[in-house]
PDB file of C-alpha atoms in Angstrom:
ATOM      1  CA  MET A   1       0.000   0.000   0.000  1.00  0.00           C
ATOM      2  CA  THR A   2       2.965   2.377   0.372  1.00  0.00           C
ATOM      3  CA  MET A   3       3.497   3.126  -3.342  1.00  0.00           C
ATOM      4  CA  PRO A   4      -0.214   3.819  -4.062  1.00  0.00           C
ATOM      5  CA  LEU A   5      -0.265   6.240  -1.116  1.00  0.00           C
ATOM      6  CA  TYR A   6       2.835   7.997  -2.477  1.00  0.00           C
ATOM      7  CA  ALA A   7       1.287   8.251  -5.950  1.00  0.00           C
ATOM      8  CA  LEU A   8      -1.973   9.592  -4.536  1.00  0.00           C
ATOM      9  CA  VAL A   9      -0.203  12.274  -2.512  1.00  0.00           C
ATOM     10  CA  VAL A  10       2.058  13.335  -5.384  1.00  0.00           C
ATOM     11  CA  LEU A  11      -0.719  13.649  -7.968  1.00  0.00           C
ATOM     12  CA  ILE A  12      -3.151  15.490  -5.695  1.00  0.00           C
ATOM     13  CA  TRP A  13      -0.732  17.821  -3.938  1.00  0.00           C
ATOM     14  CA  GLY A  14       1.194  18.424  -7.143  1.00  0.00           C
ATOM     15  CA  SER A  15      -1.994  19.895  -8.622  1.00  0.00           C
ATOM     16  CA  THR A  16      -3.268  21.832  -5.586  1.00  0.00           C
ATOM     17  CA  TRP A  17      -0.733  24.649  -6.048  1.00  0.00           C
ATOM     18  CA  ILE A  18      -2.623  26.124  -8.971  1.00  0.00           C
ATOM     19  CA  ALA A  19      -5.888  25.766  -7.017  1.00  0.00           C
ATOM     20  CA  LEU A  20      -4.318  27.765  -4.166  1.00  0.00           C
ATOM     21  CA  LYS A  21      -3.560  30.530  -6.653  1.00  0.00           C
ATOM     22  CA  MET A  22      -7.211  30.524  -7.766  1.00  0.00           C
ATOM     23  CA  GLN A  23      -8.221  31.338  -4.187  1.00  0.00           C
ATOM     24  CA  LEU A  24      -6.453  34.699  -4.313  1.00  0.00           C
ATOM     25  CA  GLY A  25      -8.744  37.654  -4.852  1.00  0.00           C
ATOM     26  CA  ALA A  26     -11.609  39.341  -3.031  1.00  0.00           C
ATOM     27  CA  VAL A  27     -11.691  36.881  -0.106  1.00  0.00           C
ATOM     28  CA  PRO A  28      -9.015  37.414   2.580  1.00  0.00           C
ATOM     29  CA  VAL A  29      -6.390  34.666   2.600  1.00  0.00           C
ATOM     30  CA  GLU A  30      -7.158  33.650   6.187  1.00  0.00           C
ATOM     31  CA  LEU A  31     -10.861  33.204   5.449  1.00  0.00           C
ATOM     32  CA  SER A  32     -10.216  31.183   2.289  1.00  0.00           C
ATOM     33  CA  ILE A  33      -8.160  28.751   4.340  1.00  0.00           C
ATOM     34  CA  ALA A  34     -10.799  28.682   7.096  1.00  0.00           C
ATOM     35  CA  TYR A  35     -13.475  27.837   4.506  1.00  0.00           C
ATOM     36  CA  ARG A  36     -11.269  25.076   3.098  1.00  0.00           C
ATOM     37  CA  PHE A  37     -10.529  23.333   6.383  1.00  0.00           C
ATOM     38  CA  GLY A  38     -13.974  23.981   7.819  1.00  0.00           C
ATOM     39  CA  LEU A  39     -15.462  22.070   4.867  1.00  0.00           C
ATOM     40  CA  ALA A  40     -12.791  19.361   5.119  1.00  0.00           C
ATOM     41  CA  ALA A  41     -13.460  18.947   8.864  1.00  0.00           C
ATOM     42  CA  LEU A  42     -17.208  18.557   8.229  1.00  0.00           C
ATOM     43  CA  VAL A  43     -16.529  15.809   5.660  1.00  0.00           C
ATOM     44  CA  LEU A  44     -14.174  13.981   8.014  1.00  0.00           C
ATOM     45  CA  PHE A  45     -16.494  14.217  11.029  1.00  0.00           C
ATOM     46  CA  ALA A  46     -19.418  12.981   8.924  1.00  0.00           C
ATOM     47  CA  TRP A  47     -17.320   9.991   7.815  1.00  0.00           C
ATOM     48  CA  LEU A  48     -16.238   9.224  11.381  1.00  0.00           C
ATOM     49  CA  LEU A  49     -19.861   9.311  12.573  1.00  0.00           C
ATOM     50  CA  LEU A  50     -21.137   7.153   9.705  1.00  0.00           C
ATOM     51  CA  THR A  51     -18.422   4.548  10.233  1.00  0.00           C
ATOM     52  CA  ARG A  52     -18.658   4.735  14.042  1.00  0.00           C
ATOM     53  CA  GLN A  53     -14.991   5.672  14.396  1.00  0.00           C
ATOM     54  CA  TRP A  54     -15.553   8.788  16.518  1.00  0.00           C
ATOM     55  CA  ARG A  55     -12.738   9.435  18.978  1.00  0.00           C
ATOM     56  CA  VAL A  56     -12.005  12.532  21.069  1.00  0.00           C
ATOM     57  CA  PRO A  57      -8.329  13.365  21.775  1.00  0.00           C
ATOM     58  CA  ARG A  58      -7.502  13.337  25.474  1.00  0.00           C
ATOM     59  CA  GLY A  59      -4.605  14.096  27.782  1.00  0.00           C
ATOM     60  CA  ALA A  60      -1.263  14.647  26.084  1.00  0.00           C
ATOM     61  CA  ALA A  61      -2.899  14.429  22.645  1.00  0.00           C
ATOM     62  CA  VAL A  62      -4.889  17.662  23.078  1.00  0.00           C
ATOM     63  CA  PRO A  63      -2.017  20.191  22.845  1.00  0.00           C
ATOM     64  CA  ARG A  64      -0.488  18.177  19.978  1.00  0.00           C
ATOM     65  CA  VAL A  65      -3.752  18.311  18.026  1.00  0.00           C
ATOM     66  CA  LEU A  66      -3.978  22.054  18.625  1.00  0.00           C
ATOM     67  CA  GLY A  67      -0.370  22.426  17.487  1.00  0.00           C
ATOM     68  CA  GLN A  68      -1.124  20.368  14.387  1.00  0.00           C
ATOM     69  CA  GLY A  69      -4.078  22.628  13.639  1.00  0.00           C
ATOM     70  CA  LEU A  70      -1.847  25.674  13.971  1.00  0.00           C
ATOM     71  CA  CYS A  71       1.060  24.317  11.908  1.00  0.00           C
ATOM     72  CA  LEU A  72      -0.580  22.099   9.273  1.00  0.00           C
ATOM     73  CA  PHE A  73      -4.062  23.527   8.863  1.00  0.00           C
ATOM     74  CA  SER A  74      -3.624  27.277   9.240  1.00  0.00           C
ATOM     75  CA  LEU A  75      -0.155  28.907   9.318  1.00  0.00           C
ATOM     76  CA  ASN A  76       1.253  26.572   6.660  1.00  0.00           C
ATOM     77  CA  PHE A  77      -1.311  27.658   4.092  1.00  0.00           C
ATOM     78  CA  VAL A  78      -1.416  31.300   5.155  1.00  0.00           C
ATOM     79  CA  CYS A  79       2.290  31.384   4.314  1.00  0.00           C
ATOM     80  CA  PHE A  80       1.932  29.629   0.964  1.00  0.00           C
ATOM     81  CA  MET A  81      -1.024  31.695  -0.201  1.00  0.00           C
ATOM     82  CA  HIS A  82       0.920  34.868   0.551  1.00  0.00           C
ATOM     83  CA  ALA A  83       3.895  33.344  -1.285  1.00  0.00           C
ATOM     84  CA  SER A  84       1.652  32.696  -4.303  1.00  0.00           C
ATOM     85  CA  GLU A  85       0.894  36.409  -4.547  1.00  0.00           C
ATOM     86  CA  THR A  86       4.386  37.001  -5.956  1.00  0.00           C
ATOM     87  CA  LEU A  87       5.685  33.543  -6.969  1.00  0.00           C
ATOM     88  CA  ALA A  88       4.511  31.141  -9.665  1.00  0.00           C
ATOM     89  CA  SER A  89       2.650  28.245  -8.062  1.00  0.00           C
ATOM     90  CA  GLY A  90       5.207  25.744  -9.385  1.00  0.00           C
ATOM     91  CA  LEU A  91       8.078  27.645  -7.776  1.00  0.00           C
ATOM     92  CA  ALA A  92       6.290  27.570  -4.428  1.00  0.00           C
ATOM     93  CA  ALA A  93       6.008  23.796  -4.856  1.00  0.00           C
ATOM     94  CA  VAL A  94       9.768  23.543  -5.383  1.00  0.00           C
ATOM     95  CA  VAL A  95      10.376  25.332  -2.069  1.00  0.00           C
ATOM     96  CA  PHE A  96       7.896  22.959  -0.434  1.00  0.00           C
ATOM     97  CA  SER A  97       9.931  20.007  -1.709  1.00  0.00           C
ATOM     98  CA  SER A  98      12.631  20.994   0.803  1.00  0.00           C
ATOM     99  CA  ALA A  99      10.296  19.616   3.515  1.00  0.00           C
ATOM    100  CA  SER A 100      12.236  16.354   3.355  1.00  0.00           C
ATOM    101  CA  ILE A 101      15.369  18.221   4.454  1.00  0.00           C
ATOM    102  CA  TRP A 102      13.607  20.130   7.248  1.00  0.00           C
ATOM    103  CA  ASN A 103      11.972  16.921   8.487  1.00  0.00           C
ATOM    104  CA  ALA A 104      15.373  15.231   8.770  1.00  0.00           C
ATOM    105  CA  LEU A 105      16.835  18.225  10.620  1.00  0.00           C
ATOM    106  CA  LEU A 106      13.865  18.458  13.002  1.00  0.00           C
ATOM    107  CA  ALA A 107      14.001  14.712  13.679  1.00  0.00           C
ATOM    108  CA  ARG A 108      17.622  15.207  14.684  1.00  0.00           C
ATOM    109  CA  LEU A 109      16.792  18.192  16.882  1.00  0.00           C
ATOM    110  CA  LEU A 110      13.687  16.753  18.568  1.00  0.00           C
ATOM    111  CA  TYR A 111      14.358  13.003  18.636  1.00  0.00           C
ATOM    112  CA  GLY A 112      18.157  12.846  18.508  1.00  0.00           C
ATOM    113  CA  ARG A 113      18.224  10.817  15.311  1.00  0.00           C
ATOM    114  CA  ARG A 114      21.682  10.687  13.765  1.00  0.00           C
ATOM    115  CA  LEU A 115      22.218  13.171  10.946  1.00  0.00           C
ATOM    116  CA  ALA A 116      24.203  11.109   8.455  1.00  0.00           C
ATOM    117  CA  PRO A 117      26.703  12.651   5.995  1.00  0.00           C
ATOM    118  CA  HIS A 118      24.406  11.975   3.039  1.00  0.00           C
ATOM    119  CA  VAL A 119      21.661  14.023   4.751  1.00  0.00           C
ATOM    120  CA  LEU A 120      24.029  16.954   5.149  1.00  0.00           C
ATOM    121  CA  ALA A 121      25.203  16.583   1.544  1.00  0.00           C
ATOM    122  CA  GLY A 122      21.643  16.344   0.281  1.00  0.00           C
ATOM    123  CA  SER A 123      20.651  19.432   2.271  1.00  0.00           C
ATOM    124  CA  VAL A 124      23.476  21.483   0.767  1.00  0.00           C
ATOM    125  CA  LEU A 125      22.671  20.240  -2.740  1.00  0.00           C
ATOM    126  CA  GLY A 126      18.956  20.906  -2.342  1.00  0.00           C
ATOM    127  CA  LEU A 127      19.450  24.429  -1.015  1.00  0.00           C
ATOM    128  CA  ALA A 128      21.930  25.136  -3.811  1.00  0.00           C
ATOM    129  CA  GLY A 129      19.281  24.017  -6.296  1.00  0.00           C
ATOM    130  CA  LEU A 130      16.763  26.430  -4.786  1.00  0.00           C
ATOM    131  CA  ALA A 131      19.301  29.246  -5.048  1.00  0.00           C
ATOM    132  CA  VAL A 132      19.997  28.505  -8.747  1.00  0.00           C
ATOM    133  CA  LEU A 133      16.302  28.136  -9.556  1.00  0.00           C
ATOM    134  CA  PHE A 134      15.235  31.315  -7.811  1.00  0.00           C
ATOM    135  CA  TRP A 135      18.130  33.614  -8.638  1.00  0.00           C
ATOM    136  CA  PRO A 136      16.690  34.908 -11.973  1.00  0.00           C
ATOM    137  CA  GLU A 137      13.260  35.282 -10.349  1.00  0.00           C
ATOM    138  CA  LEU A 138      14.730  37.187  -7.401  1.00  0.00           C
ATOM    139  CA  GLN A 139      16.720  39.481  -9.668  1.00  0.00           C
ATOM    140  CA  GLN A 140      13.718  40.344 -11.820  1.00  0.00           C
ATOM    141  CA  GLY A 141      11.071  40.458  -9.096  1.00  0.00           C
ATOM    142  CA  GLY A 142      13.100  42.372  -6.519  1.00  0.00           C
ATOM    143  CA  GLN A 143      11.799  42.675  -2.985  1.00  0.00           C
ATOM    144  CA  ALA A 144       8.434  41.089  -3.802  1.00  0.00           C
ATOM    145  CA  SER A 145      10.084  37.842  -4.914  1.00  0.00           C
ATOM    146  CA  TRP A 146      12.292  37.782  -1.815  1.00  0.00           C
ATOM    147  CA  GLN A 147       9.177  38.170   0.331  1.00  0.00           C
ATOM    148  CA  GLY A 148       7.454  35.375  -1.581  1.00  0.00           C
ATOM    149  CA  LEU A 149      10.422  33.074  -1.038  1.00  0.00           C
ATOM    150  CA  ALA A 150      10.468  33.915   2.690  1.00  0.00           C
ATOM    151  CA  TRP A 151       6.738  33.134   2.958  1.00  0.00           C
ATOM    152  CA  ALA A 152       7.248  29.790   1.165  1.00  0.00           C
ATOM    153  CA  LEU A 153      10.154  28.797   3.421  1.00  0.00           C
ATOM    154  CA  GLY A 154       8.108  29.723   6.504  1.00  0.00           C
ATOM    155  CA  GLY A 155       5.206  27.603   5.267  1.00  0.00           C
ATOM    156  CA  THR A 156       7.510  24.634   4.664  1.00  0.00           C
ATOM    157  CA  LEU A 157       8.907  24.862   8.184  1.00  0.00           C
ATOM    158  CA  CYS A 158       5.353  24.973   9.606  1.00  0.00           C
ATOM    159  CA  PHE A 159       4.508  21.881   7.554  1.00  0.00           C
ATOM    160  CA  SER A 160       7.541  20.023   8.922  1.00  0.00           C
ATOM    161  CA  CYS A 161       6.627  20.949  12.515  1.00  0.00           C
ATOM    162  CA  GLY A 162       3.155  19.542  11.854  1.00  0.00           C
ATOM    163  CA  ASN A 163       4.760  16.316  10.602  1.00  0.00           C
ATOM    164  CA  MET A 164       6.576  15.918  13.914  1.00  0.00           C
ATOM    165  CA  LEU A 165       3.341  16.466  15.842  1.00  0.00           C
ATOM    166  CA  SER A 166       1.499  13.904  13.704  1.00  0.00           C
ATOM    167  CA  ALA A 167       4.251  11.332  14.282  1.00  0.00           C
ATOM    168  CA  SER A 168       3.991  11.858  18.042  1.00  0.00           C
ATOM    169  CA  LEU A 169       0.188  11.544  17.939  1.00  0.00           C
ATOM    170  CA  GLN A 170       0.391   8.274  16.034  1.00  0.00           C
ATOM    171  CA  ALA A 171       2.911   7.036  18.601  1.00  0.00           C
ATOM    172  CA  LEU A 172       0.181   7.701  21.196  1.00  0.00           C
ATOM    173  CA  GLY A 173      -2.209   5.476  19.227  1.00  0.00           C
ATOM    174  CA  TYR A 174      -4.215   8.112  17.329  1.00  0.00           C
ATOM    175  CA  ARG A 175      -4.922   7.568  13.641  1.00  0.00           C
ATOM    176  CA  PRO A 176      -4.496  10.452  11.124  1.00  0.00           C
ATOM    177  CA  LEU A 177      -8.202  10.224  10.281  1.00  0.00           C
ATOM    178  CA  HIS A 178      -9.082  11.299  13.831  1.00  0.00           C
ATOM    179  CA  THR A 179      -6.327  13.841  14.424  1.00  0.00           C
ATOM    180  CA  ASN A 180      -6.876  15.435  11.010  1.00  0.00           C
ATOM    181  CA  ALA A 181     -10.551  16.046  11.750  1.00  0.00           C
ATOM    182  CA  TRP A 182      -9.863  17.689  15.097  1.00  0.00           C
ATOM    183  CA  GLY A 183      -6.759  19.462  13.803  1.00  0.00           C
ATOM    184  CA  MET A 184      -8.681  20.921  10.855  1.00  0.00           C
ATOM    185  CA  LEU A 185     -11.414  22.074  13.204  1.00  0.00           C
ATOM    186  CA  ALA A 186      -8.783  23.711  15.428  1.00  0.00           C
ATOM    187  CA  GLY A 187      -7.150  25.396  12.432  1.00  0.00           C
ATOM    188  CA  THR A 188     -10.527  26.677  11.229  1.00  0.00           C
ATOM    189  CA  LEU A 189     -11.416  28.136  14.640  1.00  0.00           C
ATOM    190  CA  LEU A 190      -7.977  29.752  14.985  1.00  0.00           C
ATOM    191  CA  LEU A 191      -8.304  31.443  11.599  1.00  0.00           C
ATOM    192  CA  ALA A 192     -11.911  32.476  12.216  1.00  0.00           C
ATOM    193  CA  GLY A 193     -10.883  33.968  15.568  1.00  0.00           C
ATOM    194  CA  TYR A 194      -8.082  35.884  13.897  1.00  0.00           C
ATOM    195  CA  ALA A 195     -10.454  37.171  11.202  1.00  0.00           C
ATOM    196  CA  LEU A 196     -12.848  38.477  13.867  1.00  0.00           C
ATOM    197  CA  ALA A 197     -10.075  40.078  15.909  1.00  0.00           C
ATOM    198  CA  ALA A 198      -8.494  41.689  12.842  1.00  0.00           C
ATOM    199  CA  GLY A 199     -11.835  42.935  11.519  1.00  0.00           C
ATOM    200  CA  LEU A 200     -11.476  41.165   8.166  1.00  0.00           C
ATOM    201  CA  PRO A 201     -14.489  41.392   5.837  1.00  0.00           C
ATOM    202  CA  TRP A 202     -16.467  38.125   5.841  1.00  0.00           C
ATOM    203  CA  THR A 203     -16.875  37.668   2.121  1.00  0.00           C
ATOM    204  CA  PHE A 204     -17.285  34.692  -0.207  1.00  0.00           C
ATOM    205  CA  ASP A 205     -16.639  34.393  -3.924  1.00  0.00           C
ATOM    206  CA  ALA A 206     -19.428  32.368  -5.535  1.00  0.00           C
ATOM    207  CA  SER A 207     -17.689  32.105  -8.914  1.00  0.00           C
ATOM    208  CA  TRP A 208     -17.050  28.647 -10.347  1.00  0.00           C
ATOM    209  CA  ARG A 209     -13.316  29.346 -10.311  1.00  0.00           C
ATOM    210  CA  TYR A 210     -13.153  30.095  -6.588  1.00  0.00           C
ATOM    211  CA  ALA A 211     -15.802  27.618  -5.410  1.00  0.00           C
ATOM    212  CA  GLY A 212     -14.448  24.807  -7.575  1.00  0.00           C
ATOM    213  CA  ALA A 213     -10.920  25.374  -6.283  1.00  0.00           C
ATOM    214  CA  LEU A 214     -12.292  25.426  -2.713  1.00  0.00           C
ATOM    215  CA  VAL A 215     -14.019  22.044  -3.080  1.00  0.00           C
ATOM    216  CA  TYR A 216     -10.944  20.517  -4.735  1.00  0.00           C
ATOM    217  CA  LEU A 217      -8.657  21.816  -1.991  1.00  0.00           C
ATOM    218  CA  ALA A 218     -11.019  20.713   0.779  1.00  0.00           C
ATOM    219  CA  VAL A 219     -11.849  17.160  -0.316  1.00  0.00           C
ATOM    220  CA  PRO A 220      -9.059  15.666  -2.465  1.00  0.00           C
ATOM    221  CA  GLY A 221      -6.423  18.169  -1.303  1.00  0.00           C
ATOM    222  CA  SER A 222      -7.190  17.956   2.429  1.00  0.00           C
ATOM    223  CA  VAL A 223      -9.382  14.994   3.360  1.00  0.00           C
ATOM    224  CA  ILE A 224      -7.784  12.450   1.016  1.00  0.00           C
ATOM    225  CA  ALA A 225      -4.208  13.676   0.547  1.00  0.00           C
ATOM    226  CA  PHE A 226      -3.518  14.695   4.144  1.00  0.00           C
ATOM    227  CA  THR A 227      -4.856  11.377   5.434  1.00  0.00           C
ATOM    228  CA  ALA A 228      -2.726   9.461   2.928  1.00  0.00           C
ATOM    229  CA  TYR A 229       0.383  11.528   3.646  1.00  0.00           C
ATOM    230  CA  LEU A 230       0.137  11.381   7.432  1.00  0.00           C
ATOM    231  CA  THR A 231      -0.466   7.632   7.189  1.00  0.00           C
ATOM    232  CA  LEU A 232       2.923   7.485   5.442  1.00  0.00           C
ATOM    233  CA  VAL A 233       4.393   9.573   8.275  1.00  0.00           C
ATOM    234  CA  GLY A 234       3.172   6.963  10.776  1.00  0.00           C
ATOM    235  CA  ARG A 235       4.425   4.008   8.742  1.00  0.00           C
ATOM    236  CA  LEU A 236       7.765   5.327   7.532  1.00  0.00           C
ATOM    237  CA  GLY A 237       8.605   8.262   9.791  1.00  0.00           C
ATOM    238  CA  PRO A 238       8.443  11.965   8.869  1.00  0.00           C
ATOM    239  CA  GLU A 239      11.795  11.953   7.070  1.00  0.00           C
ATOM    240  CA  LYS A 240      10.957   9.229   4.539  1.00  0.00           C
ATOM    241  CA  ALA A 241       7.316  10.264   4.148  1.00  0.00           C
ATOM    242  CA  ALA A 242       8.463  13.705   2.981  1.00  0.00           C
ATOM    243  CA  TYR A 243      10.305  11.990   0.118  1.00  0.00           C
ATOM    244  CA  ALA A 244       6.967  12.265  -1.708  1.00  0.00           C
ATOM    245  CA  THR A 245       7.492  16.023  -1.909  1.00  0.00           C
ATOM    246  CA  VAL A 246      10.457  15.458  -4.239  1.00  0.00           C
ATOM    247  CA  LEU A 247       8.052  14.700  -7.085  1.00  0.00           C
ATOM    248  CA  PHE A 248       5.587  17.566  -6.480  1.00  0.00           C
ATOM    249  CA  PRO A 249       7.509  20.177  -8.497  1.00  0.00           C
ATOM    250  CA  ILE A 250       7.397  18.096 -11.677  1.00  0.00           C
ATOM    251  CA  VAL A 251       3.587  18.080 -11.610  1.00  0.00           C
ATOM    252  CA  ALA A 252       3.244  21.635 -10.286  1.00  0.00           C
ATOM    253  CA  LEU A 253       5.699  23.307 -12.664  1.00  0.00           C
ATOM    254  CA  ASN A 254       4.175  21.649 -15.730  1.00  0.00           C
ATOM    255  CA  ILE A 255       0.707  22.788 -14.673  1.00  0.00           C
ATOM    256  CA  SER A 256       2.143  26.254 -14.010  1.00  0.00           C
ATOM    257  CA  ALA A 257       3.672  26.315 -17.500  1.00  0.00           C
ATOM    258  CA  VAL A 258       0.235  25.728 -19.036  1.00  0.00           C
ATOM    259  CA  ALA A 259      -1.936  27.779 -16.655  1.00  0.00           C
ATOM    260  CA  GLU A 260       0.379  30.656 -15.709  1.00  0.00           C
ATOM    261  CA  GLY A 261       2.808  30.858 -18.593  1.00  0.00           C
ATOM    262  CA  TYR A 262       5.804  29.779 -16.516  1.00  0.00           C
ATOM    263  CA  GLN A 263       8.766  29.397 -18.882  1.00  0.00           C
ATOM    264  CA  TRP A 264      11.446  26.783 -18.423  1.00  0.00           C
ATOM    265  CA  THR A 265      14.957  28.212 -18.617  1.00  0.00           C
ATOM    266  CA  PRO A 266      18.356  26.472 -18.397  1.00  0.00           C
ATOM    267  CA  PRO A 267      18.936  27.823 -14.845  1.00  0.00           C
ATOM    268  CA  GLY A 268      15.417  26.738 -13.920  1.00  0.00           C
ATOM    269  CA  VAL A 269      15.957  23.190 -15.156  1.00  0.00           C
ATOM    270  CA  LEU A 270      19.373  22.997 -13.470  1.00  0.00           C
ATOM    271  CA  GLY A 271      18.005  24.343 -10.184  1.00  0.00           C
ATOM    272  CA  LEU A 272      15.088  21.904 -10.227  1.00  0.00           C
ATOM    273  CA  LEU A 273      17.400  18.955 -10.910  1.00  0.00           C
ATOM    274  CA  LEU A 274      19.766  20.004  -8.106  1.00  0.00           C
ATOM    275  CA  ALA A 275      16.896  20.480  -5.639  1.00  0.00           C
ATOM    276  CA  MET A 276      15.415  17.087  -6.487  1.00  0.00           C
ATOM    277  CA  ALA A 277      18.820  15.392  -6.408  1.00  0.00           C
ATOM    278  CA  GLY A 278      19.415  16.807  -2.935  1.00  0.00           C
ATOM    279  CA  ASN A 279      16.125  15.391  -1.711  1.00  0.00           C
ATOM    280  CA  VAL A 280      16.826  12.007  -3.288  1.00  0.00           C
ATOM    281  CA  LEU A 281      20.271  11.912  -1.684  1.00  0.00           C
ATOM    282  CA  VAL A 282      18.707  12.417   1.747  1.00  0.00           C
ATOM    283  CA  PHE A 283      16.854   9.090   1.477  1.00  0.00           C
ATOM    284  CA  ARG A 284      18.637   7.068  -1.160  1.00  0.00           C
ATOM    285  CA  PRO A 285      22.390   7.510  -0.657  1.00  0.00           C
ATOM    286  CA  PRO A 286      24.564   5.979  -3.403  1.00  0.00           C
ATOM    287  CA  ARG A 287      26.151   2.621  -2.689  1.00  0.00           C
ATOM    288  CA  TRP A 288      29.653   4.083  -2.530  1.00  0.00           C
ATOM    289  CA  LEU A 289      28.683   6.075   0.580  1.00  0.00           C
ATOM    290  CA  GLN A 290      27.623   2.866   2.298  1.00  0.00           C
ATOM    291  CA  THR A 291      30.690   0.889   1.238  1.00  0.00           C
ATOM    292  CA  ALA A 292      32.903   3.778   2.335  1.00  0.00           C
ATOM    293  CA  GLY A 293      31.518   3.399   5.817  1.00  0.00           C
ATOM    294  CA  LEU A 294      29.938   6.838   5.895  1.00  0.00           C
ATOM    295  CA  GLN A 295      26.411   5.521   6.003  1.00  0.00           C
ATOM    296  CA  LYS A 296      25.080   2.873   8.291  1.00  0.00           C
ATOM    297  CA  ALA A 297      22.931   0.362   6.484  1.00  0.00           C
TER     298      ALA A 297
END
């Protein structure tokens, strides 16, 4: 079941970047995300009730679920939607692919897992790829592109923190189906509370473009893909589960080329290949590293 879950996550999340861009407009970013996860939470709770799988988080799980709601189902997407205001959706997906690196670093920091030489090498290679890919964009776009890149990196770090929280919840015996429902509800309430406190206008765009993107992001993009991905986190650990993000940019950039007019350039291709190679190196070190004694089997 591992490979089908990977394929499902890659295909769905690789195509949600353009849907995120379609959400930009008259509706404040925070409310668009609240609508998305509010709808996704309703779908999940309805499923849990129908299948009699209802479970309420208790004890040590409660703050972790709240943290997951903050990191995975609110701040993460606030950051990426702001990034999409100045970056092509495919470029934001490339930044997101560095989640595999951040997951490995956080696992080292939080759980003391050994940071092998190939992880360090892959991190350097991946970050170099991002620099090559984004340099023309940053030169042409100026401060706006730098801000977009900063938003995307912040969203990726939030995503990785949410991965760690999900892994700890599954270690406590909670399935992603349950924690996602409660986490999405928490994220929705946090964003709604912020919207009220900030005095944001409570608007909704009834156009097919906005509403269609909302439904796609809420059901396939949230209910299905997040459940599949966090199931991989529980089975394989957050570091290896994030390997799925290596393939997102291929899907996202090709969609961006058609929908947004993104143009492939030699530096862009080189940067993408370096970024992906860095992520691959994190999880699939070449045999010579193992035979050299630098990597424990």
